[in-house]
Coordinates of N, CA and C in Angstrom, one line a residue:
X92 N 76.3 174.4 51.3 CA 77.3 173.4 51.7 C 78.1 172.9 50.4
X93 N 79.4 173.0 50.5 CA 80.2 172.6 49.3 C 80.2 171.1 49.0
X94 N 80.0 170.7 47.8 CA 80.0 169.3 47.4 C 81.4 168.8 47.6
X95 N 81.5 167.5 48.0 CA 82.7 166.8 48.2 C 82.8 165.6 47.3
X96 N 83.9 165.5 46.5 CA 84.1 164.5 45.6 C 84.1 163.1 46.3
X97 N 83.3 162.2 45.8 CA 83.4 160.8 46.3 C 84.0 159.8 45.3
X98 N 83.7 160.0 44.1 CA 84.3 159.1 43.0 C 84.6 160.0 41.8
X99 N 85.8 159.8 41.3 CA 86.3 160.5 40.1 C 86.7 159.6 39.0
X100 N 86.0 159.7 37.9 CA 86.4 158.9 36.7 C 87.2 159.8 35.8
X101 N 88.5 159.4 35.5 CA 89.4 160.3 34.8 C 89.9 159.7 33.5
X102 N 89.5 160.4 32.4 CA 90.1 160.0 31.0 C 89.9 158.6 30.7
X103 N 88.6 158.1 30.9 CA 88.4 156.7 30.8 C 88.2 156.3 29.3
X104 N 88.9 155.3 28.9 CA 88.8 154.8 27.5 C 88.6 153.3 27.6
X105 N 87.6 152.7 26.9 CA 87.3 151.3 26.9 C 86.9 150.9 25.5
X106 N 87.5 149.8 25.0 CA 87.2 149.3 23.7 C 86.9 147.8 23.8
X107 N 85.9 147.2 23.2 CA 85.7 145.8 23.1 C 85.9 145.3 21.7
X108 N 86.2 144.0 21.7 CA 86.4 143.3 20.4 C 85.2 142.3 20.2
X109 N 84.2 142.7 19.5 CA 83.0 141.8 19.3 C 83.4 140.5 18.6
X110 N 82.7 139.4 18.8 CA 83.0 138.1 18.2 C 83.0 138.2 16.6
X111 N 82.2 139.1 16.1 CA 82.1 139.2 14.6 C 83.1 140.1 14.0
X112 N 84.1 140.5 14.8 CA 85.2 141.3 14.3 C 85.0 142.8 14.5
X113 N 86.1 143.5 14.3 CA 86.1 144.9 14.5 C 86.3 145.4 15.9
X114 N 86.2 146.7 16.1 CA 86.4 147.2 17.5 C 85.1 148.0 17.9
X115 N 84.8 147.9 19.1 CA 83.6 148.7 19.6 C 84.1 149.7 20.7
X116 N 84.2 150.9 20.3 CA 84.8 151.9 21.2 C 83.6 152.5 22.1
X117 N 83.7 152.2 23.4 CA 82.6 152.5 24.3 C 82.8 153.9 24.9
X118 N 84.1 154.1 25.4 CA 84.4 155.4 26.0 C 85.8 155.9 25.4
X119 N 85.9 157.2 25.3 CA 87.2 157.7 24.9 C 87.4 159.0 25.7
X120 N 88.3 158.9 26.6 CA 88.7 160.1 27.5 C 87.4 160.6 28.2
X121 N 86.6 159.7 28.8 CA 85.5 160.2 29.5 C 85.9 160.5 31.0
X122 N 85.5 161.7 31.4 CA 85.8 162.1 32.8 C 84.5 162.6 33.5
X123 N 84.2 162.0 34.7 CA 83.0 162.4 35.5 C 83.4 162.5 36.9
X124 N 82.6 163.3 37.7 CA 82.8 163.4 39.1 C 81.5 163.2 39.8
X125 N 81.5 162.3 40.8 CA 80.3 161.9 41.6 C 80.5 162.4 43.0
X126 N 79.5 163.2 43.5 CA 79.7 163.7 44.8 C 79.4 162.7 45.9
X127 N 80.2 162.8 47.0 CA 80.0 161.9 48.1 C 78.7 162.2 48.8
X128 N 78.0 161.1 49.2 CA 76.8 161.2 50.0 C 75.6 161.7 49.3
X129 N 75.6 161.6 47.9 CA 74.5 162.1 47.1 C 74.2 161.0 46.1
X130 N 73.1 161.2 45.4 CA 72.7 160.2 44.4 C 72.9 160.9 43.0
X131 N 73.7 160.3 42.2 CA 73.9 160.7 40.8 C 73.2 159.7 39.8
X132 N 72.4 160.2 39.0 CA 71.7 159.3 38.0 C 72.4 159.5 36.6
X133 N 72.5 158.4 35.9 CA 73.1 158.5 34.5 C 72.0 158.0 33.6
X134 N 71.7 158.8 32.6 CA 70.8 158.5 31.5 C 71.5 158.6 30.2
X135 N 70.9 158.0 29.2 CA 71.5 158.0 27.8 C 70.9 156.9 27.0
X136 N 71.2 156.9 25.7 CA 70.6 155.9 24.8 C 71.1 154.5 25.2
X137 N 70.3 153.5 24.8 CA 70.6 152.1 25.1 C 71.9 151.8 24.3
X138 N 72.8 151.1 25.0 CA 74.1 150.6 24.4 C 75.2 151.7 24.4
X139 N 75.0 152.8 25.1 CA 76.0 153.8 25.1 C 77.1 153.5 26.1
X140 N 76.9 152.5 27.0 CA 78.0 152.1 27.9 C 77.7 152.4 29.3
X141 N 76.5 152.7 29.7 CA 76.2 153.0 31.1 C 76.5 151.8 32.0
X142 N 76.1 150.6 31.7 CA 76.4 149.5 32.5 C 77.9 149.2 32.5
X143 N 78.6 149.4 31.4 CA 80.0 149.2 31.3 C 80.7 150.2 32.3
X144 N 80.2 151.4 32.4 CA 80.8 152.4 33.3 C 80.7 151.9 34.7
X145 N 79.5 151.4 35.1 CA 79.3 150.8 36.5 C 80.3 149.7 36.7
X146 N 80.4 148.8 35.7 CA 81.3 147.7 35.9 C 82.8 148.1 36.1
X147 N 83.2 149.2 35.4 CA 84.5 149.7 35.6 C 84.7 150.3 37.0
X148 N 83.7 151.1 37.4 CA 83.7 151.7 38.7 C 83.7 150.6 39.8
X149 N 83.0 149.6 39.6 CA 82.9 148.5 40.6 C 84.1 147.6 40.6
X150 N 85.0 147.8 39.6 CA 86.2 146.9 39.6 C 86.0 145.6 38.9
X151 N 84.9 145.4 38.2 CA 84.6 144.1 37.6 C 85.4 144.0 36.2
X152 N 85.6 145.1 35.5 CA 86.4 145.0 34.3 C 87.3 146.2 34.3
X153 N 88.5 146.1 33.7 CA 89.5 147.2 33.7 C 89.3 148.1 32.5
X154 N 89.6 149.4 32.7 CA 89.6 150.2 31.5 C 90.8 150.0 30.7
X155 N 90.8 150.4 29.4 CA 92.0 150.4 28.6 C 93.0 151.5 29.0
X156 N 92.4 152.6 29.4 CA 93.2 153.7 29.8 C 92.3 154.6 30.8
X157 N 93.0 155.4 31.5 CA 92.3 156.2 32.5 C 92.2 155.4 33.8
X158 N 91.6 156.1 34.8 CA 91.4 155.4 36.1 C 90.2 155.9 36.9
X159 N 89.9 155.3 38.0 CA 88.8 155.6 38.9 C 89.4 155.9 40.2
X160 N 89.1 157.0 40.9 CA 89.6 157.3 42.2 C 88.5 157.5 43.2
X161 N 88.7 157.0 44.4 CA 87.7 157.0 45.4 C 88.2 157.8 46.6
X162 N 87.4 158.7 47.1 CA 87.8 159.5 48.2 C 86.7 159.5 49.3
X163 N 86.0 158.3 49.3 CA 84.9 158.1 50.3 C 85.5 157.6 51.6
X164 N 85.2 158.3 52.7 CA 85.6 157.8 54.0 C 85.2 156.4 54.3
X165 N 86.2 155.5 54.8 CA 85.9 154.1 55.1 C 85.8 153.2 53.9
X166 N 86.3 153.7 52.7 CA 86.1 152.9 51.5 C 87.0 151.7 51.5
X167 N 88.0 151.6 52.3 CA 88.9 150.5 52.3 C 88.2 149.3 52.9
X168 N 87.1 149.4 53.6 CA 86.4 148.3 54.1 C 86.0 147.3 53.0
X169 N 86.0 146.0 53.4 CA 85.7 145.0 52.4 C 84.3 145.1 51.8
X170 N 83.4 145.7 52.5 CA 82.0 145.7 52.1 C 81.7 147.2 51.6
X171 N 82.7 147.8 51.0 CA 82.5 149.2 50.7 C 81.6 149.4 49.5
X172 N 81.5 148.5 48.6 CA 80.7 148.6 47.3 C 79.5 147.6 47.4
X173 N 78.3 148.2 47.1 CA 77.2 147.3 46.9 C 76.8 147.5 45.4
X174 N 76.5 146.4 44.7 CA 76.2 146.5 43.3 C 75.0 145.7 43.0
X175 N 73.9 146.4 42.5 CA 72.7 145.7 42.0 C 72.7 145.8 40.5
X176 N 72.8 144.6 39.9 CA 72.8 144.5 38.4 C 71.4 144.5 37.8
X177 N 71.3 144.7 36.5 CA 70.0 144.7 35.8 C 69.3 143.3 36.1
X178 N 70.1 142.2 35.9 CA 69.6 140.9 36.3 C 69.7 140.7 37.8
X179 N 68.7 140.2 38.4 CA 68.6 140.0 39.8 C 69.7 139.1 40.4
X180 N 70.1 138.1 39.6 CA 71.2 137.2 40.0 C 71.0 136.5 41.3
X181 N 69.7 136.2 41.6 CA 69.4 135.4 42.7 C 69.9 133.9 42.5
X182 N 70.4 133.3 43.6 CA 70.8 131.9 43.5 C 69.6 131.0 43.6
X183 N 69.4 130.2 42.6 CA 68.1 129.4 42.5 C 68.0 128.4 43.7
X184 N 69.1 128.0 44.3 CA 69.0 127.0 45.4 C 68.9 127.7 46.8
X185 N 68.7 129.0 46.8 CA 68.5 129.7 48.1 C 67.1 130.3 48.0
X186 N 66.4 130.3 49.2 CA 65.1 130.9 49.2 C 65.3 132.5 49.4
X187 N 64.2 133.1 49.5 CA 64.2 134.6 49.5 C 65.0 135.1 50.6
X188 N 64.8 134.7 51.9 CA 65.6 135.1 53.0 C 67.1 134.8 52.8
X189 N 67.4 133.6 52.4 CA 68.8 133.2 52.2 C 69.5 134.0 51.1
X190 N 68.7 134.4 50.0 CA 69.3 135.2 49.0 C 69.6 136.6 49.6
X191 N 68.6 137.1 50.4 CA 68.8 138.5 50.9 C 69.9 138.6 51.9
X192 N 70.3 137.5 52.6 CA 71.3 137.6 53.6 C 72.7 137.1 53.0
X193 N 72.7 136.8 51.7 CA 74.0 136.3 51.1 C 75.2 137.2 51.4
X194 N 75.0 138.5 51.1 CA 76.1 139.4 51.2 C 76.5 139.6 52.7
X195 N 75.5 139.5 53.6 CA 75.8 139.6 55.0 C 76.6 138.4 55.5
X196 N 76.3 137.2 55.0 CA 77.1 136.0 55.4 C 78.5 136.1 54.9
X197 N 78.7 136.7 53.7 CA 80.1 136.8 53.1 C 80.9 137.8 53.9
X198 N 80.2 138.9 54.2 CA 81.0 140.0 54.9 C 81.1 139.9 56.4
X199 N 80.0 139.5 57.0 CA 79.9 139.5 58.5 C 79.8 138.1 59.1
X200 N 79.5 137.1 58.4 CA 79.2 135.8 59.0 C 77.8 135.8 59.4
X201 N 77.3 134.6 59.8 CA 75.9 134.4 60.2 C 75.7 134.9 61.6
X202 N 75.0 136.1 61.7 CA 74.7 136.6 63.0 C 73.2 137.0 63.0
X203 N 72.6 136.7 64.1 CA 71.1 136.8 64.1 C 70.7 138.3 64.0
X204 N 71.5 139.2 64.4 CA 71.1 140.6 64.3 C 71.0 141.0 62.9
X205 N 71.8 140.5 62.0 CA 71.7 140.8 60.6 C 70.5 140.1 59.9
X206 N 70.3 138.9 60.4 CA 69.1 138.1 59.9 C 67.8 138.9 60.2
X207 N 67.8 139.4 61.5 CA 66.6 140.2 61.9 C 66.4 141.4 61.0
X208 N 67.5 142.1 60.7 CA 67.5 143.3 59.8 C 67.0 142.9 58.4
X209 N 67.4 141.7 57.9 CA 67.0 141.2 56.6 C 65.5 141.0 56.6
X210 N 65.0 140.3 57.7 CA 63.5 140.0 57.8 C 62.7 141.3 57.8
X211 N 63.3 142.3 58.6 CA 62.6 143.6 58.7 C 62.5 144.3 57.3
X212 N 63.6 144.3 56.6 CA 63.6 144.9 55.2 C 62.7 144.2 54.3
X213 N 62.7 142.9 54.3 CA 61.8 142.1 53.5 C 60.3 142.5 53.8
X214 N 60.0 142.7 55.1 CA 58.7 143.1 55.4 C 58.3 144.4 54.9
X215 N 59.3 145.3 54.9 CA 59.1 146.7 54.3 C 58.8 146.6 52.9
X216 N 59.4 145.6 52.2 CA 59.3 145.4 50.7 C 58.1 144.6 50.4
X217 N 57.3 144.2 51.4 CA 56.1 143.4 51.1 C 56.4 141.9 50.8
X218 N 57.5 141.4 51.3 CA 57.9 140.0 51.0 C 57.9 139.1 52.2
X219 N 57.3 139.5 53.3 CA 57.4 138.6 54.5 C 56.8 137.2 54.2
X220 N 55.7 137.2 53.4 CA 55.0 135.9 53.2 C 55.8 135.0 52.2
X221 N 56.9 135.6 51.6 CA 57.7 134.8 50.6 C 59.1 134.6 51.1
X222 N 59.4 134.6 52.4 CA 60.7 134.4 52.9 C 61.3 133.0 52.5
X223 N 60.4 132.0 52.4 CA 60.8 130.7 52.1 C 60.6 130.3 50.7
X224 N 60.2 131.2 49.9 CA 59.9 130.9 48.5 C 61.2 130.9 47.7
X225 N 61.3 130.0 46.6 CA 62.4 129.9 45.7 C 62.3 131.0 44.6
X226 N 63.4 131.4 44.1 CA 63.3 132.4 43.0 C 62.4 132.1 41.9
X227 N 62.3 130.8 41.5 CA 61.4 130.3 40.5 C 59.9 130.6 40.8
X228 N 59.6 130.8 42.1 CA 58.2 131.1 42.5 C 57.9 132.6 42.7
X229 N 58.9 133.4 42.3 CA 58.7 134.8 42.5 C 58.5 135.5 41.1
X230 N 57.8 136.6 41.1 CA 57.7 137.4 39.9 C 59.0 138.2 39.7
X231 N 59.1 138.8 38.5 CA 60.3 139.6 38.3 C 60.5 140.7 39.2
X232 N 59.4 141.4 39.5 CA 59.4 142.5 40.4 C 59.8 142.1 41.8
X233 N 59.3 140.9 42.3 CA 59.7 140.4 43.6 C 61.2 140.1 43.6
X234 N 61.7 139.5 42.6 CA 63.1 139.2 42.5 C 64.0 140.5 42.6
X235 N 63.5 141.5 42.0 CA 64.2 142.8 42.0 C 64.2 143.3 43.5
X236 N 63.1 143.2 44.2 CA 63.1 143.6 45.5 C 64.0 142.9 46.4
X237 N 64.1 141.5 46.2 CA 65.1 140.7 47.0 C 66.5 141.2 46.7
X238 N 66.8 141.4 45.4 CA 68.1 141.8 45.1 C 68.5 143.2 45.7
X239 N 67.5 144.1 45.7 CA 67.7 145.4 46.3 C 68.0 145.3 47.8
X240 N 67.2 144.4 48.4 CA 67.4 144.2 49.9 C 68.8 143.6 50.1
X241 N 69.2 142.6 49.4 CA 70.5 142.0 49.5 C 71.6 143.1 49.4
X242 N 71.4 144.0 48.4 CA 72.4 145.0 48.2 C 72.5 146.1 49.3
X243 N 71.3 146.5 49.9 CA 71.3 147.4 50.9 C 71.8 146.9 52.3
X244 N 71.6 145.6 52.5 CA 71.9 145.0 53.8 C 73.4 145.0 54.2
X245 N 74.3 145.1 53.2 CA 75.7 145.1 53.6 C 76.1 146.6 53.9
X246 N 75.2 147.5 53.8 CA 75.5 148.9 54.2 C 76.7 149.5 53.5
X247 N 76.7 149.4 52.2 CA 77.9 149.9 51.4 C 78.1 151.4 51.5
X248 N 79.4 151.7 51.4 CA 79.7 153.2 51.3 C 79.4 153.7 49.9
X249 N 79.6 152.9 48.9 CA 79.3 153.2 47.5 C 78.2 152.2 47.0
X250 N 77.1 152.7 46.5 CA 76.0 151.9 46.0 C 75.9 152.1 44.5
X251 N 76.1 151.0 43.7 CA 75.9 151.1 42.2 C 74.6 150.4 41.9
X252 N 73.8 151.0 41.2 CA 72.5 150.5 40.8 C 72.2 150.6 39.3
X253 N 71.9 149.5 38.7 CA 71.7 149.4 37.3 C 70.3 149.0 37.0
X254 N 69.5 150.0 36.6 CA 68.0 149.9 36.4 C 67.4 149.0 37.5
X255 N 67.5 149.5 38.8 CA 67.1 148.6 39.9 C 65.6 148.4 40.1
X256 N 64.8 149.3 39.5 CA 63.3 149.2 39.8 C 62.6 149.0 38.5
X257 N 63.2 148.6 37.4 CA 62.6 148.5 36.1 C 61.4 147.5 36.0
X258 N 61.4 146.5 36.9 CA 60.4 145.5 36.8 C 59.3 145.6 37.9
X259 N 59.3 146.6 38.7 CA 58.4 146.7 39.8 C 57.2 147.7 39.4
X260 N 56.0 147.4 40.0 CA 54.9 148.3 39.6 C 55.1 149.7 40.3
X261 N 54.2 150.6 39.9 CA 54.3 152.0 40.3 C 54.3 152.2 41.8
X262 N 53.4 151.5 42.5 CA 53.3 151.7 44.0 C 54.6 151.2 44.7
X263 N 55.1 150.1 44.3 CA 56.3 149.5 44.9 C 57.5 150.4 44.5
X264 N 57.5 150.9 43.3 CA 58.6 151.8 42.9 C 58.7 153.0 43.8
X265 N 57.6 153.6 44.1 CA 57.6 154.8 45.0 C 58.2 154.4 46.3
X266 N 57.8 153.2 46.8 CA 58.3 152.8 48.1 C 59.8 152.6 48.1
X267 N 60.3 151.9 47.1 CA 61.7 151.6 47.0 C 62.5 152.9 46.8
X268 N 62.0 153.8 46.0 CA 62.7 155.1 45.9 C 62.8 155.8 47.2
X269 N 61.7 155.8 48.0 CA 61.8 156.4 49.3 C 62.8 155.8 50.2
X270 N 62.9 154.4 50.2 CA 63.9 153.7 51.0 C 65.3 154.1 50.6
X271 N 65.5 154.2 49.3 CA 66.8 154.6 48.8 C 67.2 156.1 49.2
X272 N 66.2 157.0 49.1 CA 66.5 158.3 49.6 C 66.8 158.4 51.0
X273 N 66.1 157.6 51.8 CA 66.3 157.6 53.3 C 67.6 157.0 53.6
X274 N 68.0 155.9 52.9 CA 69.3 155.3 53.2 C 70.4 156.2 52.9
X275 N 70.3 156.9 51.8 CA 71.4 157.8 51.4 C 71.6 158.9 52.4
X276 N 70.4 159.4 52.9 CA 70.5 160.5 53.9 C 71.0 160.0 55.2
X277 N 70.5 158.9 55.7 CA 70.9 158.4 57.0 C 72.4 157.9 57.1
X278 N 72.8 157.3 56.0 CA 74.2 156.7 56.1 C 75.2 157.4 55.2
X279 N 74.8 158.5 54.6 CA 75.7 159.3 53.8 C 76.3 158.4 52.7
X280 N 75.4 157.6 52.1 CA 75.9 156.7 51.0 C 76.0 157.4 49.7
X281 N 77.1 157.1 49.0 CA 77.3 157.7 47.7 C 76.6 156.7 46.7
X282 N 75.7 157.2 45.9 CA 74.9 156.3 45.0 C 75.1 156.8 43.5
X283 N 75.5 155.8 42.7 CA 75.5 156.0 41.2 C 74.5 155.1 40.6
X284 N 73.6 155.6 39.9 CA 72.4 154.9 39.4 C 72.2 155.1 37.9
X285 N 72.1 154.0 37.2 CA 71.7 154.0 35.8 C 70.2 153.8 35.7
X286 N 69.6 154.6 34.9 CA 68.1 154.5 34.7 C 67.7 155.0 33.3
X287 N 66.7 154.4 32.7 CA 66.1 154.9 31.5 C 64.9 155.8 31.8
X288 N 64.5 155.8 33.1 CA 63.2 156.5 33.5 C 63.6 157.9 33.9
X289 N 63.3 158.9 33.1 CA 63.7 160.3 33.4 C 63.0 160.8 34.6
X290 N 61.7 160.4 34.9 CA 61.0 160.8 36.1 C 61.8 160.3 37.3
X291 N 62.2 159.1 37.3 CA 62.9 158.5 38.4 C 64.3 159.2 38.6
X292 N 64.9 159.6 37.6 CA 66.2 160.3 37.7 C 66.0 161.7 38.4
X293 N 64.9 162.3 38.1 CA 64.6 163.6 38.7 C 64.2 163.5 40.2
X294 N 63.4 162.4 40.5 CA 63.0 162.2 41.9 C 64.2 161.9 42.8
X295 N 65.2 161.1 42.2 CA 66.3 160.6 43.1 C 67.6 161.4 43.0
X296 N 67.9 161.9 41.8 CA 69.2 162.4 41.6 C 69.4 163.8 42.0
X297 N 70.5 164.1 42.6 CA 71.0 165.4 42.8 C 71.6 166.0 41.5
X298 N 72.4 165.1 41.0 CA 73.0 165.4 39.6 C 72.5 164.3 38.7
X299 N 72.2 164.7 37.4 CA 71.8 163.8 36.4 C 72.8 164.0 35.2
X300 N 73.5 163.0 34.9 CA 74.4 163.1 33.7 C 73.8 162.5 32.5
X301 N 73.8 163.2 31.4 CA 73.3 162.7 30.1 C 74.5 162.3 29.2
X302 N 74.5 161.0 28.8 CA 75.6 160.5 28.0 C 75.1 160.4 26.5
X303 N 76.1 160.6 25.6 CA 75.8 160.5 24.2 C 75.9 159.0 23.8
X304 N 75.5 158.7 22.5 CA 75.8 157.4 22.0 C 77.3 157.1 21.9
X305 N 77.7 155.9 21.7 CA 79.1 155.5 21.7 C 79.8 156.2 20.6
X306 N 81.1 156.6 20.9 CA 81.8 156.5 22.2 C 81.2 157.6 23.1
X307 N 80.8 157.1 24.3 CA 80.0 158.0 25.2 C 80.8 159.2 25.7
X308 N 80.2 160.3 25.7 CA 80.7 161.5 26.3 C 79.6 162.2 27.1
X309 N 80.0 163.1 28.0 CA 79.0 163.8 28.7 C 78.4 164.9 27.9
X310 N 77.1 164.8 27.5 CA 76.5 165.8 26.7 C 76.0 166.9 27.5
X311 N 75.5 166.6 28.7 CA 74.9 167.7 29.5 C 74.7 167.1 30.9
X312 N 74.4 168.0 31.9 CA 74.1 167.6 33.2 C 73.1 168.5 33.8
X313 N 72.3 168.0 34.7 CA 71.2 168.7 35.4 C 71.4 168.6 36.9
X314 N 71.2 169.7 37.6 CA 71.2 169.7 39.0 C 69.8 169.9 39.5
X315 N 69.4 169.0 40.4 CA 68.0 169.1 41.0 C 68.2 169.8 42.4
X316 N 67.6 170.9 42.6 CA 67.9 171.7 43.7 C 67.2 171.2 45.0
X317 N 66.2 170.4 44.9 CA 65.4 170.0 46.1 C 66.4 169.2 47.0
X318 N 66.5 169.6 48.3 CA 67.4 168.9 49.2 C 67.0 167.5 49.5
X319 N 67.9 166.6 49.8 CA 67.6 165.2 49.9 C 66.7 165.0 51.1
X320 N 66.8 165.8 52.2 CA 65.9 165.5 53.3 C 64.5 166.1 53.1
X321 N 64.2 166.7 52.0 CA 62.9 167.2 51.7 C 62.2 166.4 50.6
X322 N 62.8 165.3 50.2 CA 62.3 164.6 49.0 C 61.4 163.4 49.5
X323 N 60.3 163.2 48.7 CA 59.4 162.1 48.9 C 58.9 161.8 47.5
X324 N 59.0 160.5 47.1 CA 58.9 160.1 45.7 C 57.6 160.7 45.0
X325 N 56.5 160.5 45.7 CA 55.2 160.9 45.1 C 55.1 162.4 45.1
X326 N 55.4 163.0 46.2 CA 55.3 164.5 46.3 C 56.3 165.2 45.3
X327 N 57.4 164.6 45.0 CA 58.3 165.1 44.0 C 57.7 165.1 42.7
X328 N 57.0 164.1 42.3 CA 56.4 164.0 41.0 C 55.2 165.0 40.9
X329 N 54.6 165.3 42.0 CA 53.5 166.3 42.0 C 53.9 167.7 42.2
X330 N 55.2 168.0 42.4 CA 55.6 169.3 42.7 C 55.6 170.2 41.4
X331 N 55.5 171.5 41.7 CA 55.4 172.5 40.6 C 56.7 172.4 39.7
X332 N 57.8 172.2 40.4 CA 59.1 172.2 39.6 C 59.3 170.9 38.8
X333 N 58.6 169.9 39.1 CA 58.9 168.6 38.4 C 58.7 168.7 36.9
X334 N 57.7 169.3 36.4 CA 57.4 169.4 35.0 C 58.6 170.2 34.3
X335 N 59.1 171.2 35.0 CA 60.2 172.0 34.5 C 61.4 171.2 34.3
X336 N 61.7 170.4 35.4 CA 62.9 169.6 35.3 C 62.8 168.5 34.2
X337 N 61.6 167.9 34.1 CA 61.3 166.8 33.2 C 61.5 167.3 31.7
X338 N 60.9 168.5 31.5 CA 61.0 169.1 30.1 C 62.4 169.4 29.8
X339 N 63.2 169.9 30.7 CA 64.6 170.3 30.5 C 65.4 169.0 30.3
X340 N 65.2 168.0 31.1 CA 66.0 166.8 30.9 C 65.6 166.1 29.6
X341 N 64.3 166.0 29.3 CA 63.9 165.4 28.0 C 64.6 166.1 26.8
X342 N 64.6 167.4 26.9 CA 65.3 168.1 25.8 C 66.8 167.8 25.7
X343 N 67.4 167.6 26.8 CA 68.8 167.3 26.8 C 69.1 165.8 26.3
X344 N 68.2 164.9 26.6 CA 68.3 163.5 26.2 C 68.1 163.5 24.7
X345 N 67.0 164.2 24.2 CA 66.8 164.2 22.7 C 67.9 164.8 22.0
X346 N 68.6 165.8 22.6 CA 69.7 166.5 21.9 C 70.9 165.6 21.8
X347 N 71.0 164.6 22.7 CA 72.2 163.7 22.7 C 72.1 162.8 21.5

């Protein structure tokens, strides 16, 4: 099956002016193509601009030059983009269920069918007993699960994830990875995910982009051949091919 372009970043240039003076060139003529209905993972050294790239794709900050083009069907809908930041950004005056349904309330209004879906997803994430808990009463891993649920519940066409599972333990991470794989498969969601975890990139990504230090450029890319509908987080890690991919990706990252 031929890959279909979902998001295209073309000749992106971005420079910041730090408070201490000077210029910080993050990108210079960076071009990337993200396939529709697949998961693309982005890895690279800390500070190379991975989060900045997501912010530009998500429309939160403008580039100095270049542009981002979307060819995702239905992308003009108001709830087309779901963005999960590194920081969970839960509202401290809303409990777990209320935080999870925030996006639904903004996009769809308060409807019981969406509230039921939220409760079901929280149960899947092991948070049923904490529906009424405040963010201050949750661990960092629990907060990340609430933020992930909130992001998934709006059923975005494009899902941007910035280190979404960094604070969760191994068992929960496997579960969340499987939820993401299933959601992408069932809803043809285009996913762009930043991660420092090379194993996670191999488990989830169809394409893995390796970026260089600033100004970031594409150093290399890796294609994981395992079809999306045949992936399962733990089994992928145990597969014969996993070590080959991990070694190859690690060599590319070290080379960057």
